[in-house]
Amino acid sequence: MLDVAARLRQLSDEDRDAIRLAQDPQFPRWLQQITATGGCTNPIHLAGVTTTCDTVTGEILHHYDTRNEPGERLLIRCRNRRATVCPPCSRLHAGDTYHLVRAGLLGGKNIPPTVRDRPRLFITLTAPSFGAVHRVGERCRPRRDRGECEHGCPLSCGAVHDLAESVVGQPLCPDCYDYTAHVLWHAHAGKLWDRFVRATRRHLATAAGLTQSRLPEHARLSFARVAEYQRRAAVHVHAVVRLDGPAGPYDEPPAWGSKERLIEAVRAAAQRITVGTPYSPAVGELTLRWGTQVDARPLRADLDGPPDDAVAAYVAKYVTKGANDAGAGTDYRLTTRDDIDAARVSKHVRSLMRTCWRLGDLPEYTPLRLRAWAHTLGYRGHILTKSRAFSTTYAALRAERACHERGDGPGELAHASDAVTNAQWRYADSGHTSGAVLIAAGVAEDLAANREIAREAIREGDGRP
Ligand SMILES: [Zn+2]
Ligand SMILES: [Zn+2]
Ligand SMILES: [Zn+2]
């Protein structure tokens, strides 16, 4: 049997640090803080004071100072949306996104339930082809008669690929693949979307016999969109689009505003709009457009619910992903060419990163910031974007949660109408010590298990544990 000294020697540094934390007299309060962050893997440490006073009587209603906290700090969530960076915060963000999209489709969170009777579409816009890539499903590129390209690569494949195969999404010939167009398309995807929305409004106006400038007096188009990387490392866009009356979610659309009209307008806009790239002596001027596959489906207006819920869940799933989840980029910025060489990505993705690096050096492309966005292959849009009237906001959802949680600290809101809050916060640090990482991961696991138990109880029908 090992003696205690030998056992202690076997402990890892993480274990030792965890023991040190657990022996601290303030450990219970520290654990409360960790639990309040949901076991966030990289919490922000704040130091500061907040005081709420009654403006009439001058009475102090609430006072909080981090000087009384463990380490004189308050830990708050990192709020990263990426599952690979912080699983607990990412789960929370996905939940918020789900509620945000769901409210835009079905009502709730200050959006009226009547939105479910409005013309609503789920649309998918893709990038065009930049060259032949290996595909899943049916036989891949079965063009037996066509020989080789000028670089000596076969123009056909004929295999039946499984989704897990690394060859899927890789070009048949990297030299034929138009990396320049792919990267420049990513860099202009935000502009393509903006033009698409404007063109949809224009088509709606024209179909209704209105000038474009009069459309806001009759109808309002709202959307929430999410970007996703396909296997070929090109972004495509899923969006939920809704047509309301001029005042937004509370207002009925005009009689001409049917879902058929909306589908026509979306299709026509996606097929027709183009964006020109800035002129470059090396590249010339490219005309960019959406891919020819435009999917626009009406969402059901009956009361079965699941389709709308499924759409909200589908969109929420994507916001937790980054380019790296699809193998199309990295979690971190690439600051040198060596970073690109060292990144653990496919040859195809590395070529896209190198193209960003090369084109990023050309003065005509400076505004596209291709080097700063090489890790996302030139795409610099947000993962989720929504128009103002579509639904509630992330900020409103967070405020609502803060009211529920009612912990001490900056999340707490003063509710008395005569109260004024004076808060002074400064950033002190971020992250965890090695032992705290272990404890936070344990807390996150426990919370996830508790949620699962609660869900099962609800499924069993009584809703009680
Ligand atoms: Zn976090
Ligand atoms: Zn193939
Ligand atoms: Zn070739």
Tab-separated table of C-alpha atoms and ligand atoms in Angstrom:
chain	number	residue	atom	x	y	z
A	1	MET	CA	0.000	0.000	0.000
A	2	LEU	CA	1.293	3.412	-0.919
A	3	ASP	CA	1.945	5.906	1.795
A	4	VAL	CA	0.343	9.352	1.691
A	5	ALA	CA	3.510	11.087	0.505
A	6	ALA	CA	3.767	8.719	-2.449
A	7	ARG	CA	0.110	9.262	-3.299
A	8	LEU	CA	0.556	13.002	-3.217
A	9	ARG	CA	3.532	12.731	-5.535
A	10	GLN	CA	1.258	10.941	-8.018
A	11	LEU	CA	-1.174	13.836	-8.150
A	12	SER	CA	-1.068	15.960	-11.259
A	13	ASP	CA	-0.557	19.734	-11.066
A	14	GLU	CA	-4.248	20.137	-11.948
A	15	ASP	CA	-5.317	17.947	-9.016
A	16	ARG	CA	-3.024	19.817	-6.633
A	17	ASP	CA	-4.430	23.148	-7.788
A	18	ALA	CA	-8.001	21.861	-7.419
A	19	ILE	CA	-7.218	20.775	-3.846
A	20	ARG	CA	-5.726	24.198	-3.106
A	21	LEU	CA	-8.919	25.888	-4.349
A	22	ALA	CA	-11.195	23.557	-2.399
A	23	GLN	CA	-9.327	24.331	0.843
A	24	ASP	CA	-9.843	28.068	0.462
A	25	PRO	CA	-12.393	29.361	3.027
A	26	GLN	CA	-14.120	31.257	0.199
A	27	PHE	CA	-14.466	28.114	-1.926
A	28	PRO	CA	-18.282	27.796	-1.513
A	29	ARG	CA	-18.806	31.346	-2.832
A	30	TRP	CA	-16.300	30.753	-5.651
A	31	LEU	CA	-18.189	27.593	-6.610
A	32	GLN	CA	-21.408	29.640	-6.663
A	33	GLN	CA	-19.791	32.005	-9.130
A	34	ILE	CA	-18.586	29.141	-11.324
A	35	THR	CA	-22.095	27.661	-11.253
A	36	ALA	CA	-23.583	31.047	-12.197
A	37	THR	CA	-21.330	31.079	-15.291
A	38	GLY	CA	-22.621	27.602	-16.152
A	39	GLY	CA	-19.073	26.250	-15.876
A	40	CYS	CA	-17.791	28.622	-18.580
A	41	THR	CA	-14.345	27.473	-19.770
A	42	ASN	CA	-12.896	30.963	-20.113
A	43	PRO	CA	-14.721	33.391	-17.783
A	44	ILE	CA	-14.043	37.119	-17.686
A	45	HIS	CA	-12.886	38.394	-14.286
A	46	LEU	CA	-14.317	41.768	-13.325
A	47	ALA	CA	-13.481	44.024	-10.420
A	48	GLY	CA	-15.700	46.886	-9.383
A	49	VAL	CA	-18.612	48.336	-7.497
A	50	THR	CA	-22.284	48.890	-8.203
A	51	THR	CA	-24.598	50.973	-6.034
A	52	THR	CA	-28.319	51.500	-6.525
A	53	CYS	CA	-29.876	54.492	-4.750
A	54	ASP	CA	-33.405	55.778	-4.433
A	55	THR	CA	-33.316	59.174	-6.174
A	56	VAL	CA	-36.037	60.575	-3.925
A	57	THR	CA	-34.878	59.508	-0.469
A	58	GLY	CA	-31.193	58.958	-1.256
A	59	GLU	CA	-31.441	55.572	0.455
A	60	ILE	CA	-28.987	52.913	-0.754
A	61	LEU	CA	-31.142	50.084	-2.083
A	62	HIS	CA	-28.363	47.808	-3.140
A	63	HIS	CA	-24.592	47.813	-2.889
A	64	TYR	CA	-22.202	45.280	-4.296
A	65	ASP	CA	-18.397	45.334	-4.219
A	66	THR	CA	-16.103	42.641	-5.588
A	67	ARG	CA	-13.719	43.311	-2.685
A	68	ASN	CA	-15.782	40.810	-0.689
A	69	GLU	CA	-15.530	38.134	-3.381
A	70	PRO	CA	-12.951	35.341	-3.689
A	71	GLY	CA	-9.850	36.878	-5.257
A	72	GLU	CA	-11.730	40.232	-5.180
A	73	ARG	CA	-13.306	39.371	-8.495
A	74	LEU	CA	-16.592	38.487	-10.095
A	75	LEU	CA	-16.547	35.865	-12.845
A	76	ILE	CA	-18.892	36.288	-15.783
A	77	ARG	CA	-19.481	34.151	-18.868
A	78	CYS	CA	-17.207	34.482	-21.927
A	79	ARG	CA	-20.375	34.236	-24.086
A	80	ASN	CA	-18.510	32.611	-26.952
A	81	ARG	CA	-20.968	31.039	-29.394
A	82	ARG	CA	-18.551	28.324	-30.563
A	83	ALA	CA	-18.889	24.824	-29.142
A	84	THR	CA	-15.169	24.208	-29.676
A	85	VAL	CA	-14.241	27.295	-27.619
A	86	CYS	CA	-16.708	27.129	-24.698
A	87	PRO	CA	-19.325	24.335	-24.653
A	88	PRO	CA	-21.493	25.810	-21.847
A	89	CYS	CA	-21.664	29.324	-23.346
A	90	SER	CA	-22.197	27.888	-26.799
A	91	ARG	CA	-25.159	25.861	-25.510
A	92	LEU	CA	-26.648	28.976	-23.977
A	93	HIS	CA	-26.145	30.959	-27.177
A	94	ALA	CA	-27.783	28.210	-29.245
A	95	GLY	CA	-30.745	28.307	-26.844
A	96	ASP	CA	-31.054	32.079	-27.252
A	97	THR	CA	-30.866	31.760	-31.025
A	98	TYR	CA	-33.552	29.097	-30.968
A	99	HIS	CA	-35.874	31.372	-28.968
A	100	LEU	CA	-35.055	34.362	-31.142
A	101	VAL	CA	-35.856	32.546	-34.386
A	102	ARG	CA	-38.836	30.726	-32.891
A	103	ALA	CA	-40.361	34.016	-31.670
A	104	GLY	CA	-39.991	35.423	-35.191
A	105	LEU	CA	-41.893	32.438	-36.584
A	106	LEU	CA	-44.456	31.606	-33.904
A	107	GLY	CA	-44.555	34.636	-31.609
A	108	GLY	CA	-43.567	34.973	-27.968
A	109	LYS	CA	-40.900	37.200	-26.345
A	110	ASN	CA	-42.963	40.324	-27.150
A	111	ILE	CA	-43.698	39.187	-30.715
A	112	PRO	CA	-47.451	38.558	-31.316
A	113	PRO	CA	-48.570	35.000	-32.171
A	114	THR	CA	-50.229	36.350	-35.336
A	115	VAL	CA	-46.812	36.261	-37.072
A	116	ARG	CA	-47.460	32.570	-37.743
A	117	ASP	CA	-50.196	33.513	-40.227
A	118	ARG	CA	-47.893	35.777	-42.259
A	119	PRO	CA	-46.164	34.675	-45.458
A	120	ARG	CA	-42.955	33.093	-44.135
A	121	LEU	CA	-40.291	31.296	-46.118
A	122	PHE	CA	-37.252	29.240	-45.353
A	123	ILE	CA	-34.682	29.939	-48.042
A	124	THR	CA	-31.233	28.609	-48.881
A	125	LEU	CA	-28.820	30.512	-51.103
A	126	THR	CA	-25.606	28.829	-52.174
A	127	ALA	CA	-22.302	29.897	-53.656
A	128	PRO	CA	-21.838	29.217	-57.376
A	129	SER	CA	-19.417	26.557	-58.602
A	130	PHE	CA	-15.721	27.445	-58.566
A	131	GLY	CA	-14.695	24.113	-60.056
A	132	ALA	CA	-15.650	20.425	-59.884
A	133	VAL	CA	-15.350	18.837	-56.411
A	134	HIS	CA	-15.954	15.277	-55.173
A	135	ARG	CA	-19.540	14.759	-54.043
A	136	VAL	CA	-21.433	12.404	-51.734
A	137	GLY	CA	-24.496	10.395	-52.581
A	138	GLU	CA	-24.903	9.114	-56.141
A	139	ARG	CA	-21.877	8.269	-58.218
A	140	CYS	CA	-19.417	11.168	-58.092
A	141	ARG	CA	-18.864	12.970	-61.423
A	142	PRO	CA	-19.639	9.959	-63.640
A	143	ARG	CA	-18.543	11.467	-66.962
A	144	ARG	CA	-16.642	8.515	-68.405
A	145	ASP	CA	-16.177	9.939	-71.876
A	146	ARG	CA	-14.312	13.117	-70.877
A	147	GLY	CA	-10.594	12.444	-70.449
A	148	GLU	CA	-8.275	14.670	-68.497
A	149	CYS	CA	-7.888	18.384	-67.869
A	150	GLU	CA	-4.889	20.293	-69.132
A	151	HIS	CA	-3.089	19.465	-65.858
A	152	GLY	CA	-3.524	15.740	-66.396
A	153	CYS	CA	-6.260	15.210	-63.779
A	154	PRO	CA	-9.233	12.979	-64.675
A	155	LEU	CA	-12.411	14.968	-65.244
A	156	SER	CA	-14.564	12.176	-63.805
A	157	CYS	CA	-14.485	10.131	-60.613
A	158	GLY	CA	-17.270	7.549	-60.636
A	159	ALA	CA	-16.843	6.488	-56.995
A	160	VAL	CA	-19.683	6.486	-54.457
A	161	HIS	CA	-18.322	8.558	-51.573
A	162	ASP	CA	-19.340	8.348	-47.958
A	163	LEU	CA	-19.849	11.638	-46.092
A	164	ALA	CA	-16.940	10.760	-43.791
A	165	GLU	CA	-14.427	10.508	-46.646
A	166	SER	CA	-11.922	13.339	-46.595
A	167	VAL	CA	-11.965	13.563	-50.397
A	168	VAL	CA	-15.548	14.916	-50.336
A	169	GLY	CA	-15.525	18.635	-51.164
A	170	GLN	CA	-11.962	18.515	-52.500
A	171	PRO	CA	-11.501	19.584	-56.125
A	172	LEU	CA	-10.887	17.024	-58.887
A	173	CYS	CA	-8.079	19.300	-60.060
A	174	PRO	CA	-6.720	21.971	-57.699
A	175	ASP	CA	-5.126	23.785	-60.637
A	176	CYS	CA	-8.451	24.101	-62.453
A	177	TYR	CA	-10.257	25.213	-59.278
A	178	ASP	CA	-10.863	28.982	-59.186
A	179	TYR	CA	-9.492	29.813	-55.712
A	180	THR	CA	-9.418	33.528	-56.478
A	181	ALA	CA	-13.123	33.624	-57.321
A	182	HIS	CA	-13.991	31.503	-54.262
A	183	VAL	CA	-12.174	33.850	-51.860
A	184	LEU	CA	-13.469	37.021	-53.530
A	185	TRP	CA	-16.984	35.596	-53.442
A	186	HIS	CA	-16.660	35.039	-49.672
A	187	ALA	CA	-15.359	38.567	-49.257
A	188	HIS	CA	-18.457	39.924	-51.026
A	189	ALA	CA	-21.049	37.531	-49.559
A	190	GLY	CA	-22.345	40.227	-47.187
A	191	LYS	CA	-22.825	42.634	-50.074
A	192	LEU	CA	-24.530	39.927	-52.143
A	193	TRP	CA	-26.967	39.381	-49.285
A	194	ASP	CA	-27.703	43.110	-48.893
A	195	ARG	CA	-28.345	43.446	-52.617
A	196	PHE	CA	-30.502	40.333	-52.549
A	197	VAL	CA	-32.710	41.810	-49.789
A	198	ARG	CA	-33.014	45.134	-51.634
A	199	ALA	CA	-33.834	43.354	-54.898
A	200	THR	CA	-36.486	41.207	-53.163
A	201	ARG	CA	-38.145	44.391	-51.891
A	202	ARG	CA	-37.926	45.915	-55.371
A	203	HIS	CA	-39.535	42.844	-56.986
A	204	LEU	CA	-42.326	42.893	-54.408
A	205	ALA	CA	-42.970	46.576	-55.073
A	206	THR	CA	-43.008	46.095	-58.839
A	207	ALA	CA	-45.370	43.115	-58.593
A	208	ALA	CA	-47.741	45.231	-56.494
A	209	GLY	CA	-47.544	48.146	-58.935
A	210	LEU	CA	-45.669	50.349	-56.460
A	211	THR	CA	-42.482	52.312	-56.770
A	212	GLN	CA	-39.744	50.958	-54.536
A	213	SER	CA	-39.782	54.035	-52.328
A	214	ARG	CA	-43.485	53.528	-51.529
A	215	LEU	CA	-43.075	49.887	-50.391
A	216	PRO	CA	-42.427	50.741	-46.698
A	217	GLU	CA	-45.877	52.369	-46.562
A	218	HIS	CA	-47.442	49.013	-47.482
A	219	ALA	CA	-45.275	46.156	-46.296
A	220	ARG	CA	-42.178	45.268	-44.378
A	221	LEU	CA	-39.787	42.417	-45.072
A	222	SER	CA	-37.973	40.907	-42.063
A	223	PHE	CA	-35.413	38.139	-41.908
A	224	ALA	CA	-32.936	36.198	-39.832
A	225	ARG	CA	-30.112	34.496	-41.667
A	226	VAL	CA	-27.327	32.149	-40.752
A	227	ALA	CA	-24.160	31.244	-42.655
A	228	GLU	CA	-22.899	27.685	-42.945
A	229	TYR	CA	-19.766	26.214	-44.518
A	230	GLN	CA	-20.354	23.419	-46.990
A	231	ARG	CA	-17.911	20.576	-47.549
A	232	ARG	CA	-16.259	22.462	-50.423
A	233	ALA	CA	-15.525	25.200	-47.840
A	234	ALA	CA	-17.919	27.674	-49.467
A	235	VAL	CA	-20.446	29.501	-47.328
A	236	HIS	CA	-24.104	29.132	-47.995
A	237	VAL	CA	-26.912	31.023	-46.353
A	238	HIS	CA	-30.111	29.794	-44.713
A	239	ALA	CA	-32.662	32.447	-43.926
A	240	VAL	CA	-36.137	32.827	-42.542
A	241	VAL	CA	-38.049	35.605	-44.300
A	242	ARG	CA	-41.365	37.090	-43.157
A	243	LEU	CA	-43.660	39.654	-44.746
A	244	ASP	CA	-45.571	41.985	-42.399
A	245	GLY	CA	-47.533	45.189	-42.745
A	246	PRO	CA	-45.684	48.538	-42.567
A	247	ALA	CA	-45.516	48.548	-38.729
A	248	GLY	CA	-43.779	45.167	-38.546
A	249	PRO	CA	-44.787	42.119	-36.488
A	250	TYR	CA	-48.010	43.704	-35.162
A	251	ASP	CA	-49.282	44.630	-38.598
A	252	GLU	CA	-51.076	42.571	-41.261
A	253	PRO	CA	-49.441	42.485	-44.698
A	254	PRO	CA	-51.447	43.920	-47.627
A	255	ALA	CA	-53.746	41.603	-49.588
A	256	TRP	CA	-51.248	41.320	-52.455
A	257	GLY	CA	-48.545	40.106	-50.064
A	258	SER	CA	-49.066	36.355	-50.513
A	259	LYS	CA	-46.443	33.667	-49.992
A	260	GLU	CA	-46.487	32.978	-53.745
A	261	ARG	CA	-45.570	36.611	-54.445
A	262	LEU	CA	-42.828	36.392	-51.847
A	263	ILE	CA	-41.392	33.196	-53.366
A	264	GLU	CA	-41.402	34.784	-56.838
A	265	ALA	CA	-39.643	37.886	-55.534
A	266	VAL	CA	-37.004	35.871	-53.645
A	267	ARG	CA	-36.268	33.634	-56.652
A	268	ALA	CA	-36.060	36.511	-59.100
A	269	ALA	CA	-33.810	38.531	-56.781
A	270	ALA	CA	-31.451	35.625	-56.077
A	271	GLN	CA	-31.122	34.791	-59.756
A	272	ARG	CA	-30.580	38.308	-61.040
A	273	ILE	CA	-28.443	40.346	-58.696
A	274	THR	CA	-24.678	40.630	-59.157
A	275	VAL	CA	-21.781	42.306	-57.369
A	276	GLY	CA	-18.656	43.449	-59.204
A	277	THR	CA	-15.233	43.085	-57.571
A	278	PRO	CA	-12.893	46.123	-57.525
A	279	TYR	CA	-10.697	46.259	-60.629
A	280	SER	CA	-7.357	44.512	-60.149
A	281	PRO	CA	-4.485	44.474	-62.683
A	282	ALA	CA	-3.684	40.904	-61.568
A	283	VAL	CA	-7.206	39.489	-61.405
A	284	GLY	CA	-9.331	41.793	-63.557
A	285	GLU	CA	-12.906	42.441	-62.576
A	286	LEU	CA	-15.161	39.568	-61.537
A	287	THR	CA	-18.938	39.532	-61.577
A	288	LEU	CA	-20.190	37.599	-58.546
A	289	ARG	CA	-23.627	36.077	-58.071
A	290	TRP	CA	-25.484	33.434	-56.045
A	291	GLY	CA	-25.414	29.827	-57.177
A	292	THR	CA	-28.207	28.629	-59.439
A	293	GLN	CA	-29.785	26.459	-56.703
A	294	VAL	CA	-32.212	28.732	-54.906
A	295	ASP	CA	-34.422	26.945	-52.441
A	296	ALA	CA	-37.449	28.902	-51.170
A	297	ARG	CA	-40.069	26.977	-49.203
A	298	PRO	CA	-43.133	28.326	-47.435
A	299	LEU	CA	-43.375	27.460	-43.738
A	300	ARG	CA	-46.623	25.893	-42.615
A	301	ALA	CA	-49.232	28.156	-41.089
A	302	ASP	CA	-51.246	25.375	-39.442
A	303	LEU	CA	-50.944	24.663	-35.767
A	304	ASP	CA	-48.843	21.505	-35.774
A	305	GLY	CA	-45.821	23.540	-34.815
A	306	PRO	CA	-42.992	21.109	-35.469
A	307	PRO	CA	-41.892	22.480	-38.845
A	308	ASP	CA	-41.360	25.972	-37.376
A	309	ASP	CA	-39.701	24.563	-34.289
A	310	ALA	CA	-37.501	22.390	-36.445
A	311	VAL	CA	-36.445	25.401	-38.493
A	312	ALA	CA	-35.597	27.354	-35.349
A	313	ALA	CA	-33.578	24.408	-34.004
A	314	TYR	CA	-31.850	24.024	-37.370
A	315	VAL	CA	-30.775	27.676	-37.439
A	316	ALA	CA	-29.704	27.536	-33.765
A	317	LYS	CA	-27.458	24.579	-34.507
A	318	TYR	CA	-25.456	26.579	-37.020
A	319	VAL	CA	-24.625	29.515	-34.784
A	320	THR	CA	-22.596	27.250	-32.502
A	321	LYS	CA	-20.353	26.300	-35.383
A	322	GLY	CA	-17.420	28.091	-36.879
A	323	ALA	CA	-15.482	27.585	-40.061
A	324	ASN	CA	-13.265	25.071	-38.252
A	325	ASP	CA	-16.171	22.759	-37.421
A	326	ALA	CA	-16.718	22.053	-41.085
A	327	GLY	CA	-12.953	21.678	-41.483
A	328	ALA	CA	-13.101	24.972	-43.381
A	329	GLY	CA	-10.817	27.262	-41.421
A	330	THR	CA	-9.463	27.714	-37.914
A	331	ASP	CA	-10.744	28.952	-34.572
A	332	TYR	CA	-7.980	31.508	-34.351
A	333	ARG	CA	-6.651	34.286	-36.588
A	334	LEU	CA	-3.744	33.556	-38.877
A	335	THR	CA	-1.115	36.244	-38.506
A	336	THR	CA	1.737	34.885	-40.629
A	337	ARG	CA	2.199	32.657	-43.649
A	338	ASP	CA	3.737	30.076	-41.309
A	339	ASP	CA	0.441	29.954	-39.390
A	340	ILE	CA	-1.224	28.901	-42.627
A	341	ASP	CA	1.371	26.199	-43.257
A	342	ALA	CA	0.955	24.915	-39.692
A	343	ALA	CA	-2.891	24.945	-39.610
A	344	ARG	CA	-4.484	21.496	-39.363
A	345	VAL	CA	-6.684	21.792	-42.441
A	346	SER	CA	-7.121	20.040	-45.776
A	347	LYS	CA	-5.019	20.903	-48.814
A	348	HIS	CA	-8.056	22.593	-50.364
A	349	VAL	CA	-8.648	24.809	-47.321
A	350	ARG	CA	-4.949	25.640	-47.098
A	351	SER	CA	-5.049	26.744	-50.747
A	352	LEU	CA	-7.984	29.039	-49.909
A	353	MET	CA	-6.064	30.498	-46.951
A	354	ARG	CA	-2.994	31.052	-49.111
A	355	THR	CA	-5.163	32.750	-51.709
A	356	CYS	CA	-6.483	35.095	-48.990
A	357	TRP	CA	-2.896	35.827	-47.997
A	358	ARG	CA	-1.752	36.475	-51.571
A	359	LEU	CA	-4.731	38.628	-52.616
A	360	GLY	CA	-4.697	40.408	-49.250
A	361	ASP	CA	-1.406	41.991	-50.246
A	362	LEU	CA	-2.899	43.699	-53.325
A	363	PRO	CA	-3.753	47.360	-52.645
A	364	GLU	CA	-7.024	47.168	-54.605
A	365	TYR	CA	-8.291	44.519	-52.157
A	366	THR	CA	-7.186	46.250	-48.932
A	367	PRO	CA	-10.800	47.067	-47.883
A	368	LEU	CA	-11.650	43.349	-48.026
A	369	ARG	CA	-9.113	42.628	-45.212
A	370	LEU	CA	-8.413	39.215	-46.694
A	371	ARG	CA	-5.384	38.516	-44.497
A	372	ALA	CA	-7.242	39.321	-41.267
A	373	TRP	CA	-10.002	36.937	-42.402
A	374	ALA	CA	-7.824	34.174	-43.866
A	375	HIS	CA	-8.961	31.878	-41.009
A	376	THR	CA	-12.564	32.092	-42.270
A	377	LEU	CA	-11.464	31.942	-45.920
A	378	GLY	CA	-12.271	35.581	-46.609
A	379	TYR	CA	-15.827	35.491	-45.236
A	380	ARG	CA	-16.200	38.262	-42.686
A	381	GLY	CA	-19.917	38.311	-42.081
A	382	HIS	CA	-21.562	37.445	-38.795
A	383	ILE	CA	-22.839	33.932	-38.457
A	384	LEU	CA	-26.326	35.152	-37.544
A	385	THR	CA	-27.797	38.413	-38.816
A	386	LYS	CA	-31.354	39.605	-38.475
A	387	SER	CA	-33.363	42.632	-39.414
A	388	ARG	CA	-34.631	44.787	-36.568
A	389	ALA	CA	-38.318	43.891	-36.824
A	390	PHE	CA	-37.868	40.130	-37.192
A	391	SER	CA	-37.888	39.177	-33.531
A	392	THR	CA	-36.523	39.933	-30.099
A	393	THR	CA	-32.775	40.517	-29.540
A	394	TYR	CA	-29.985	38.616	-27.805
A	395	ALA	CA	-29.693	41.550	-25.371
A	396	ALA	CA	-33.374	41.277	-24.401
A	397	LEU	CA	-33.069	37.519	-23.898
A	398	ARG	CA	-29.998	38.010	-21.681
A	399	ALA	CA	-31.734	40.696	-19.613
A	400	GLU	CA	-34.689	38.355	-19.131
A	401	ARG	CA	-32.343	35.610	-17.942
A	402	ALA	CA	-30.532	37.982	-15.581
A	403	CYS	CA	-33.883	38.783	-13.945
A	404	HIS	CA	-34.494	35.062	-13.448
A	405	GLU	CA	-31.072	34.303	-12.095
A	406	ARG	CA	-31.079	37.244	-9.676
A	407	GLY	CA	-27.464	36.840	-8.717
A	408	ASP	CA	-25.343	39.622	-7.382
A	409	GLY	CA	-23.319	41.593	-9.855
A	410	PRO	CA	-23.657	43.429	-13.128
A	411	GLY	CA	-26.400	41.164	-14.433
A	412	GLU	CA	-28.829	42.469	-11.841
A	413	LEU	CA	-31.200	45.178	-12.985
A	414	ALA	CA	-32.679	47.904	-10.858
A	415	HIS	CA	-36.452	47.706	-11.154
A	416	ALA	CA	-37.769	50.476	-8.938
A	417	SER	CA	-38.613	53.390	-11.194
A	418	ASP	CA	-37.066	55.935	-8.822
A	419	ALA	CA	-33.789	54.054	-8.543
A	420	VAL	CA	-30.516	54.988	-10.164
A	421	THR	CA	-27.561	52.628	-10.457
A	422	ASN	CA	-23.970	53.723	-10.492
A	423	ALA	CA	-21.660	50.947	-11.634
A	424	GLN	CA	-17.925	50.958	-12.169
A	425	TRP	CA	-16.324	47.865	-13.611
A	426	ARG	CA	-12.924	47.061	-14.923
A	427	TYR	CA	-11.555	44.005	-16.662
A	428	ALA	CA	-9.146	42.186	-14.354
A	429	ASP	CA	-8.305	38.936	-16.136
A	430	SER	CA	-9.834	35.975	-17.927
A	431	GLY	CA	-9.659	32.194	-17.853
A	432	HIS	CA	-9.046	29.587	-15.168
A	433	THR	CA	-6.098	28.087	-13.332
A	434	SER	CA	-5.492	24.421	-14.180
A	435	GLY	CA	-7.413	23.160	-11.148
A	436	ALA	CA	-10.304	25.545	-11.786
A	437	VAL	CA	-10.597	24.093	-15.307
A	438	LEU	CA	-11.309	20.677	-13.764
A	439	ILE	CA	-13.885	22.056	-11.344
A	440	ALA	CA	-15.624	24.210	-13.995
A	441	ALA	CA	-15.832	21.224	-16.355
A	442	GLY	CA	-17.421	19.207	-13.533
A	443	VAL	CA	-19.966	21.975	-12.904
A	444	ALA	CA	-20.792	22.172	-16.635
A	445	GLU	CA	-21.277	18.383	-16.734
A	446	ASP	CA	-23.558	18.417	-13.690
A	447	LEU	CA	-25.665	21.233	-15.159
A	448	ALA	CA	-25.970	19.385	-18.481
A	449	ALA	CA	-26.990	16.188	-16.632
A	450	ASN	CA	-29.579	18.108	-14.589
A	451	ARG	CA	-31.043	19.579	-17.779
A	452	GLU	CA	-31.272	16.094	-19.298
A	453	ILE	CA	-33.068	14.770	-16.183
A	454	ALA	CA	-35.497	17.724	-16.317
A	455	ARG	CA	-36.181	17.060	-19.995
A	456	GLU	CA	-36.851	13.390	-19.304
A	457	ALA	CA	-39.255	14.306	-16.500
A	458	ILE	CA	-41.151	16.562	-18.916
A	459	ARG	CA	-41.194	13.810	-21.545
A	460	GLU	CA	-42.628	11.408	-18.991
A	461	GLY	CA	-45.537	13.775	-18.740
A	462	ASP	CA	-45.766	15.059	-15.187
A	463	GLY	CA	-43.135	17.782	-15.446
A	464	ARG	CA	-42.133	17.091	-11.847
A	465	PRO	CA	-38.869	15.531	-10.807
B	1	ZN	ZN	-17.816	30.656	-21.742
B	2	ZN	ZN	-15.230	11.606	-56.339
B	3	ZN	ZN	-6.707	20.912	-64.134
